PDB file of C-alpha atoms in Angstrom:
ATOM      1  CA  MET A   1      -4.918 -32.411 -14.175  1.00  0.00           C
ATOM      2  CA  GLN A   2      -4.135 -31.177 -17.804  1.00  0.00           C
ATOM      3  CA  ILE A   3      -6.894 -29.840 -19.833  1.00  0.00           C
ATOM      4  CA  ASN A   4      -6.413 -30.312 -23.722  1.00  0.00           C
ATOM      5  CA  ASN A   5      -2.656 -31.070 -22.707  1.00  0.00           C
ATOM      6  CA  ARG A   6      -2.436 -27.480 -21.051  1.00  0.00           C
ATOM      7  CA  ILE A   7      -1.420 -27.063 -17.454  1.00  0.00           C
ATOM      8  CA  SER A   8      -4.200 -26.542 -15.217  1.00  0.00           C
ATOM      9  CA  VAL A   9      -4.003 -23.334 -12.863  1.00  0.00           C
ATOM     10  CA  VAL A  10      -6.314 -22.360 -10.064  1.00  0.00           C
ATOM     11  CA  VAL A  11      -6.047 -19.046  -8.770  1.00  0.00           C
ATOM     12  CA  ILE A  12      -6.819 -17.942  -5.095  1.00  0.00           C
ATOM     13  CA  GLU A  13      -6.951 -14.150  -4.570  1.00  0.00           C
ATOM     14  CA  ASP A  14      -9.145 -11.590  -3.299  1.00  0.00           C
ATOM     15  CA  HIS A  15      -8.598  -8.832  -5.523  1.00  0.00           C
ATOM     16  CA  ALA A  16     -10.405  -9.504  -8.605  1.00  0.00           C
ATOM     17  CA  ILE A  17      -8.493  -6.799 -10.651  1.00  0.00           C
ATOM     18  CA  PHE A  18      -5.344  -8.697  -9.803  1.00  0.00           C
ATOM     19  CA  ILE A  19      -7.176 -12.028 -11.052  1.00  0.00           C
ATOM     20  CA  GLU A  20      -7.724 -10.090 -14.170  1.00  0.00           C
ATOM     21  CA  GLY A  21      -3.960  -9.260 -14.474  1.00  0.00           C
ATOM     22  CA  LEU A  22      -3.137 -13.029 -14.120  1.00  0.00           C
ATOM     23  CA  ARG A  23      -5.493 -14.173 -16.744  1.00  0.00           C
ATOM     24  CA  SER A  24      -3.920 -11.280 -19.172  1.00  0.00           C
ATOM     25  CA  VAL A  25      -0.304 -12.660 -18.265  1.00  0.00           C
ATOM     26  CA  LEU A  26      -1.549 -16.665 -18.695  1.00  0.00           C
ATOM     27  CA  GLN A  27      -4.133 -16.983 -21.026  1.00  0.00           C
ATOM     28  CA  PRO A  28      -1.643 -16.066 -24.161  1.00  0.00           C
ATOM     29  CA  SER A  29       0.444 -19.168 -23.244  1.00  0.00           C
ATOM     30  CA  ASP A  30      -0.502 -22.351 -25.201  1.00  0.00           C
ATOM     31  CA  GLN A  31       0.496 -24.369 -22.367  1.00  0.00           C
ATOM     32  CA  LEU A  32      -1.350 -22.468 -19.449  1.00  0.00           C
ATOM     33  CA  GLN A  33      -5.422 -22.608 -18.492  1.00  0.00           C
ATOM     34  CA  ILE A  34      -6.830 -20.750 -15.439  1.00  0.00           C
ATOM     35  CA  VAL A  35      -9.566 -23.398 -14.950  1.00  0.00           C
ATOM     36  CA  ALA A  36     -10.877 -21.661 -11.585  1.00  0.00           C
ATOM     37  CA  ASP A  37     -10.387 -18.551  -9.800  1.00  0.00           C
ATOM     38  CA  PHE A  38     -11.537 -17.729  -5.922  1.00  0.00           C
ATOM     39  CA  THR A  39     -11.396 -14.898  -3.793  1.00  0.00           C
ATOM     40  CA  ASP A  40     -11.406 -16.859  -0.402  1.00  0.00           C
ATOM     41  CA  GLY A  41      -9.608 -20.268   0.564  1.00  0.00           C
ATOM     42  CA  GLU A  42     -12.600 -21.975   1.964  1.00  0.00           C
ATOM     43  CA  THR A  43     -14.486 -21.781  -1.651  1.00  0.00           C
ATOM     44  CA  ALA A  44     -11.385 -22.793  -3.379  1.00  0.00           C
ATOM     45  CA  LEU A  45     -10.747 -25.920  -1.257  1.00  0.00           C
ATOM     46  CA  GLN A  46     -14.383 -26.946  -1.690  1.00  0.00           C
ATOM     47  CA  TYR A  47     -13.846 -27.134  -5.329  1.00  0.00           C
ATOM     48  CA  LEU A  48     -10.336 -28.825  -4.831  1.00  0.00           C
ATOM     49  CA  GLU A  49     -12.055 -31.518  -2.985  1.00  0.00           C
ATOM     50  CA  LYS A  50     -13.598 -32.632  -6.224  1.00  0.00           C
ATOM     51  CA  HIS A  51     -11.035 -31.421  -8.723  1.00  0.00           C
ATOM     52  CA  THR A  52      -7.454 -31.478  -9.312  1.00  0.00           C
ATOM     53  CA  ALA A  53      -5.194 -28.687 -10.459  1.00  0.00           C
ATOM     54  CA  ASP A  54      -1.502 -28.864 -11.520  1.00  0.00           C
ATOM     55  CA  ILE A  55      -0.426 -25.417 -10.152  1.00  0.00           C
ATOM     56  CA  VAL A  56      -2.365 -23.180  -7.666  1.00  0.00           C
ATOM     57  CA  LEU A  57      -1.441 -19.416  -7.465  1.00  0.00           C
ATOM     58  CA  LEU A  58      -2.008 -18.443  -4.076  1.00  0.00           C
ATOM     59  CA  ASP A  59      -2.406 -15.088  -1.980  1.00  0.00           C
ATOM     60  CA  ILE A  60      -1.111 -15.306   1.495  1.00  0.00           C
ATOM     61  CA  SER A  61      -3.669 -12.493   3.043  1.00  0.00           C
ATOM     62  CA  LEU A  62      -7.212 -13.861   2.468  1.00  0.00           C
ATOM     63  CA  PRO A  63     -10.616 -12.968   3.989  1.00  0.00           C
ATOM     64  CA  GLY A  64     -11.136 -15.904   6.444  1.00  0.00           C
ATOM     65  CA  MET A  65      -8.869 -18.982   6.294  1.00  0.00           C
ATOM     66  CA  GLN A  66      -5.360 -17.553   5.549  1.00  0.00           C
ATOM     67  CA  GLY A  67      -3.044 -18.519   2.990  1.00  0.00           C
ATOM     68  CA  PRO A  68      -0.604 -21.282   4.986  1.00  0.00           C
ATOM     69  CA  ALA A  69      -3.513 -22.869   6.198  1.00  0.00           C
ATOM     70  CA  VAL A  70      -5.028 -23.323   2.803  1.00  0.00           C
ATOM     71  CA  CYS A  71      -1.524 -24.091   1.136  1.00  0.00           C
ATOM     72  CA  SER A  72      -1.467 -27.079   4.127  1.00  0.00           C
ATOM     73  CA  THR A  73      -4.815 -28.355   3.085  1.00  0.00           C
ATOM     74  CA  ILE A  74      -4.244 -28.382  -0.737  1.00  0.00           C
ATOM     75  CA  LYS A  75      -1.084 -30.341  -0.051  1.00  0.00           C
ATOM     76  CA  LYS A  76      -2.891 -32.995   2.236  1.00  0.00           C
ATOM     77  CA  LEU A  77      -5.718 -33.097  -0.551  1.00  0.00           C
ATOM     78  CA  HIS A  78      -3.397 -33.304  -3.486  1.00  0.00           C
ATOM     79  CA  PRO A  79       0.485 -33.692  -2.815  1.00  0.00           C
ATOM     80  CA  GLY A  80       1.113 -33.415  -6.513  1.00  0.00           C
ATOM     81  CA  THR A  81      -0.429 -30.043  -6.979  1.00  0.00           C
ATOM     82  CA  TYR A  82       2.242 -27.256  -6.810  1.00  0.00           C
ATOM     83  CA  VAL A  83       1.508 -23.939  -4.900  1.00  0.00           C
ATOM     84  CA  VAL A  84       3.035 -20.766  -5.821  1.00  0.00           C
ATOM     85  CA  ALA A  85       2.427 -18.059  -2.959  1.00  0.00           C
ATOM     86  CA  LEU A  86       2.027 -14.911  -4.789  1.00  0.00           C
ATOM     87  CA  THR A  87       2.151 -11.773  -2.115  1.00  0.00           C
ATOM     88  CA  ASN A  88       3.350  -8.451  -1.157  1.00  0.00           C
ATOM     89  CA  HIS A  89       4.796  -9.723   2.054  1.00  0.00           C
ATOM     90  CA  THR A  90       8.577  -9.639   2.713  1.00  0.00           C
ATOM     91  CA  GLU A  91       8.552 -10.599   6.572  1.00  0.00           C
ATOM     92  CA  LYS A  92      10.958 -13.202   7.182  1.00  0.00           C
ATOM     93  CA  SER A  93       8.294 -15.065   9.445  1.00  0.00           C
ATOM     94  CA  ILE A  94       5.465 -14.968   6.918  1.00  0.00           C
ATOM     95  CA  ILE A  95       7.798 -16.455   4.104  1.00  0.00           C
ATOM     96  CA  LEU A  96       9.225 -19.283   6.486  1.00  0.00           C
ATOM     97  CA  ASN A  97       5.430 -19.768   7.426  1.00  0.00           C
ATOM     98  CA  MET A  98       4.480 -20.550   3.732  1.00  0.00           C
ATOM     99  CA  LEU A  99       7.183 -22.763   2.855  1.00  0.00           C
ATOM    100  CA  LYS A 100       6.399 -24.823   6.239  1.00  0.00           C
ATOM    101  CA  ASN A 101       3.256 -25.358   5.308  1.00  0.00           C
ATOM    102  CA  GLY A 102       4.064 -26.724   1.728  1.00  0.00           C
ATOM    103  CA  ALA A 103       4.528 -23.613  -0.710  1.00  0.00           C
ATOM    104  CA  ASP A 104       6.613 -24.701  -3.797  1.00  0.00           C
ATOM    105  CA  ALA A 105       7.438 -20.970  -4.610  1.00  0.00           C
ATOM    106  CA  TYR A 106       7.106 -17.772  -3.315  1.00  0.00           C
ATOM    107  CA  LEU A 107       6.901 -14.602  -5.679  1.00  0.00           C
ATOM    108  CA  LEU A 108       6.086 -11.021  -4.824  1.00  0.00           C
ATOM    109  CA  LYS A 109       2.988  -9.561  -6.645  1.00  0.00           C
ATOM    110  CA  ASN A 110       5.353  -6.669  -7.901  1.00  0.00           C
ATOM    111  CA  ALA A 111       7.535  -9.243 -10.011  1.00  0.00           C
ATOM    112  CA  PRO A 112       7.224  -9.031 -13.916  1.00  0.00           C
ATOM    113  CA  LYS A 113       5.318 -11.315 -16.205  1.00  0.00           C
ATOM    114  CA  GLU A 114       8.196 -13.005 -17.340  1.00  0.00           C
ATOM    115  CA  GLU A 115       9.543 -14.081 -13.792  1.00  0.00           C
ATOM    116  CA  LEU A 116       5.908 -15.348 -12.945  1.00  0.00           C
ATOM    117  CA  LEU A 117       5.945 -17.546 -15.946  1.00  0.00           C
ATOM    118  CA  ALA A 118       9.517 -18.367 -15.337  1.00  0.00           C
ATOM    119  CA  VAL A 119       8.410 -19.664 -11.851  1.00  0.00           C
ATOM    120  CA  ILE A 120       5.459 -21.710 -12.984  1.00  0.00           C
ATOM    121  CA  PHE A 121       7.833 -23.693 -15.106  1.00  0.00           C
ATOM    122  CA  GLN A 122      10.679 -24.145 -12.855  1.00  0.00           C
ATOM    123  CA  VAL A 123       8.528 -25.446 -10.028  1.00  0.00           C
ATOM    124  CA  LEU A 124       6.969 -27.927 -12.595  1.00  0.00           C
ATOM    125  CA  ARG A 125      10.335 -29.125 -13.496  1.00  0.00           C
ATOM    126  CA  HIS A 126      11.674 -29.313  -9.839  1.00  0.00           C
ATOM    127  CA  GLU A 127      14.081 -26.455 -10.702  1.00  0.00           C
ATOM    128  CA  TYR A 128      12.784 -23.556  -8.616  1.00  0.00           C
ATOM    129  CA  ARG A 129      15.107 -21.887  -6.400  1.00  0.00           C
ATOM    130  CA  LEU A 130      13.874 -19.322  -4.057  1.00  0.00           C
ATOM    131  CA  PRO A 131      15.421 -15.860  -5.314  1.00  0.00           C
ATOM    132  CA  GLU A 132      18.658 -14.423  -3.928  1.00  0.00           C
ATOM    133  CA  HIS A 133      16.561 -11.398  -2.588  1.00  0.00           C
ATOM    134  CA  LEU A 134      14.291 -13.767  -0.492  1.00  0.00           C
ATOM    135  CA  GLN A 135      17.346 -16.137   0.351  1.00  0.00           C
ATOM    136  CA  GLN A 136      19.048 -12.731   2.015  1.00  0.00           C
ATOM    137  CA  LEU A 137      15.922 -11.999   4.029  1.00  0.00           C
ATOM    138  CA  LEU A 138      15.741 -15.649   5.188  1.00  0.00           C
ATOM    139  CA  PHE A 139      19.271 -16.177   6.298  1.00  0.00           C
ATOM    140  CA  LYS A 140      19.888 -12.723   7.386  1.00  0.00           C
ATOM    141  CA  PRO A 141      20.556 -13.126  11.481  1.00  0.00           C
ATOM    142  CA  ASP A 142      17.907 -11.636  13.339  1.00  0.00           C
ATOM    143  CA  PRO A 143      19.198  -9.002  15.604  1.00  0.00           C
ATOM    144  CA  ALA A 144      17.171 -10.147  18.524  1.00  0.00           C
ATOM    145  CA  ALA A 145      18.670 -13.423  18.459  1.00  0.00           C
ATOM    146  CA  ILE A 146      22.318 -12.016  18.420  1.00  0.00           C
ATOM    147  CA  VAL A 147      23.811 -12.659  22.005  1.00  0.00           C
ATOM    148  CA  PRO A 148      26.238  -9.607  22.893  1.00  0.00           C
ATOM    149  CA  LYS A 149      29.614 -10.410  24.668  1.00  0.00           C
ATOM    150  CA  LEU A 150      29.529  -9.320  28.071  1.00  0.00           C
ATOM    151  CA  THR A 151      32.564  -8.875  30.256  1.00  0.00           C
ATOM    152  CA  ALA A 152      32.840 -10.707  33.703  1.00  0.00           C
ATOM    153  CA  ARG A 153      31.998  -7.729  35.655  1.00  0.00           C
ATOM    154  CA  GLU A 154      29.038  -6.895  33.219  1.00  0.00           C
ATOM    155  CA  LYS A 155      27.690 -10.403  34.111  1.00  0.00           C
ATOM    156  CA  GLU A 156      27.710 -10.126  37.636  1.00  0.00           C
ATOM    157  CA  VAL A 157      25.836  -6.596  37.646  1.00  0.00           C
ATOM    158  CA  LEU A 158      23.692  -8.224  35.613  1.00  0.00           C
ATOM    159  CA  GLN A 159      22.711 -11.480  37.786  1.00  0.00           C
ATOM    160  CA  MET A 160      22.196  -8.939  40.498  1.00  0.00           C
ATOM    161  CA  VAL A 161      20.197  -6.462  38.473  1.00  0.00           C
ATOM    162  CA  SER A 162      17.861  -9.242  37.791  1.00  0.00           C
ATOM    163  CA  GLY A 163      17.561 -10.372  41.301  1.00  0.00           C
ATOM    164  CA  GLY A 164      16.463  -7.028  42.217  1.00  0.00           C
ATOM    165  CA  ALA A 165      19.340  -5.592  43.826  1.00  0.00           C
ATOM    166  CA  THR A 166      19.644  -1.698  43.949  1.00  0.00           C
ATOM    167  CA  THR A 167      22.568   0.384  42.470  1.00  0.00           C
ATOM    168  CA  ALA A 168      23.919   0.947  46.186  1.00  0.00           C
ATOM    169  CA  VAL A 169      23.740  -3.037  46.956  1.00  0.00           C
ATOM    170  CA  ILE A 170      25.526  -3.694  44.002  1.00  0.00           C
ATOM    171  CA  ALA A 171      28.236  -1.184  44.677  1.00  0.00           C
ATOM    172  CA  ALA A 172      28.573  -2.490  48.361  1.00  0.00           C
ATOM    173  CA  LYS A 173      28.660  -5.959  47.228  1.00  0.00           C
ATOM    174  CA  LEU A 174      31.274  -5.743  44.320  1.00  0.00           C
ATOM    175  CA  PHE A 175      33.247  -3.109  46.293  1.00  0.00           C
ATOM    176  CA  ILE A 176      32.908  -0.579  43.391  1.00  0.00           C
ATOM    177  CA  SER A 177      31.300   2.938  43.276  1.00  0.00           C
ATOM    178  CA  ARG A 178      27.494   3.846  42.672  1.00  0.00           C
ATOM    179  CA  GLN A 179      28.826   5.618  39.469  1.00  0.00           C
ATOM    180  CA  THR A 180      30.498   2.378  38.318  1.00  0.00           C
ATOM    181  CA  VAL A 181      27.746   0.221  39.018  1.00  0.00           C
ATOM    182  CA  GLU A 182      25.586   2.805  36.662  1.00  0.00           C
ATOM    183  CA  THR A 183      28.323   2.603  34.089  1.00  0.00           C
ATOM    184  CA  HIS A 184      27.852  -1.103  33.942  1.00  0.00           C
ATOM    185  CA  ARG A 185      24.092  -0.799  33.581  1.00  0.00           C
ATOM    186  CA  HIS A 186      24.422   1.791  30.748  1.00  0.00           C
ATOM    187  CA  HIS A 187      26.887  -0.742  28.693  1.00  0.00           C
ATOM    188  CA  LEU A 188      24.380  -3.472  29.350  1.00  0.00           C
ATOM    189  CA  MET A 189      21.487  -1.515  28.211  1.00  0.00           C
ATOM    190  CA  GLN A 190      23.255  -0.523  25.133  1.00  0.00           C
ATOM    191  CA  LYS A 191      24.462  -4.171  24.211  1.00  0.00           C
ATOM    192  CA  LEU A 192      20.831  -5.516  24.536  1.00  0.00           C
ATOM    193  CA  GLN A 193      19.234  -2.502  22.885  1.00  0.00           C
ATOM    194  CA  VAL A 194      16.584  -1.672  25.925  1.00  0.00           C
ATOM    195  CA  ASN A 195      16.003   1.273  27.968  1.00  0.00           C
ATOM    196  CA  ASN A 196      15.031   0.140  31.302  1.00  0.00           C
ATOM    197  CA  ALA A 197      15.700  -2.675  33.913  1.00  0.00           C
ATOM    198  CA  ALA A 198      12.668  -4.395  33.228  1.00  0.00           C
ATOM    199  CA  ALA A 199      13.446  -4.861  29.644  1.00  0.00           C
ATOM    200  CA  LEU A 200      16.792  -5.364  30.464  1.00  0.00           C
ATOM    201  CA  ILE A 201      15.934  -8.365  32.677  1.00  0.00           C
ATOM    202  CA  LYS A 202      13.279  -9.584  29.836  1.00  0.00           C
ATOM    203  CA  LYS A 203      15.556  -9.543  26.932  1.00  0.00           C
ATOM    204  CA  ALA A 204      18.735 -11.118  28.920  1.00  0.00           C
ATOM    205  CA  GLY A 205      16.524 -13.800  29.702  1.00  0.00           C
ATOM    206  CA  GLU A 206      15.572 -14.389  26.179  1.00  0.00           C
ATOM    207  CA  LEU A 207      18.989 -14.410  25.150  1.00  0.00           C
ATOM    208  CA  GLY A 208      19.931 -16.871  27.868  1.00  0.00           C
ATOM    209  CA  LEU A 209      22.249 -14.525  29.797  1.00  0.00           C
ATOM    210  CA  LEU A 210      20.545 -15.332  33.071  1.00  0.00           C
TER     211      LEU A 210
END
């Protein structure tokens, strides 16, 4: 909904001082107009049930209803409204959750004002691309998901450990010394980055090694 040919912006942010900062950045533009601001998602959604907006600048950490749920609801109410997530969060899971719930852009609060303005207009022109540093965060392999390569003997020892076999039993069944069994255990814990047998079995299960 453009007001006097200006792009209408709704701000949802629980820190009043940050809202004032956004006003100081956006108000000088003759193309943008903040039409409403809210410090919680529920009140903002009540407003958006009756009004439309071109852009919503949305914080993720809010009192009550959190950013991802607010974003998803906005998109159901007004599919044509663009949502820019404004946050301090750089965790991969949080970024993915916002994008999954319909955010059109993701911007850190410490970004320069020129970047905020650029992102708003990129989104409106369907030209927005996630910044390279955030792309690297998203596509960086998760260490917990990297499956280490185990030797055939390590696999045997791992299977027996998961079955509750003691070092003595493993040594007897594989015809190797107890010291050799302990060496294999040590190597397994190093490769799976754990400190005890219980954690070893849990991690091996998560990685599909059992």
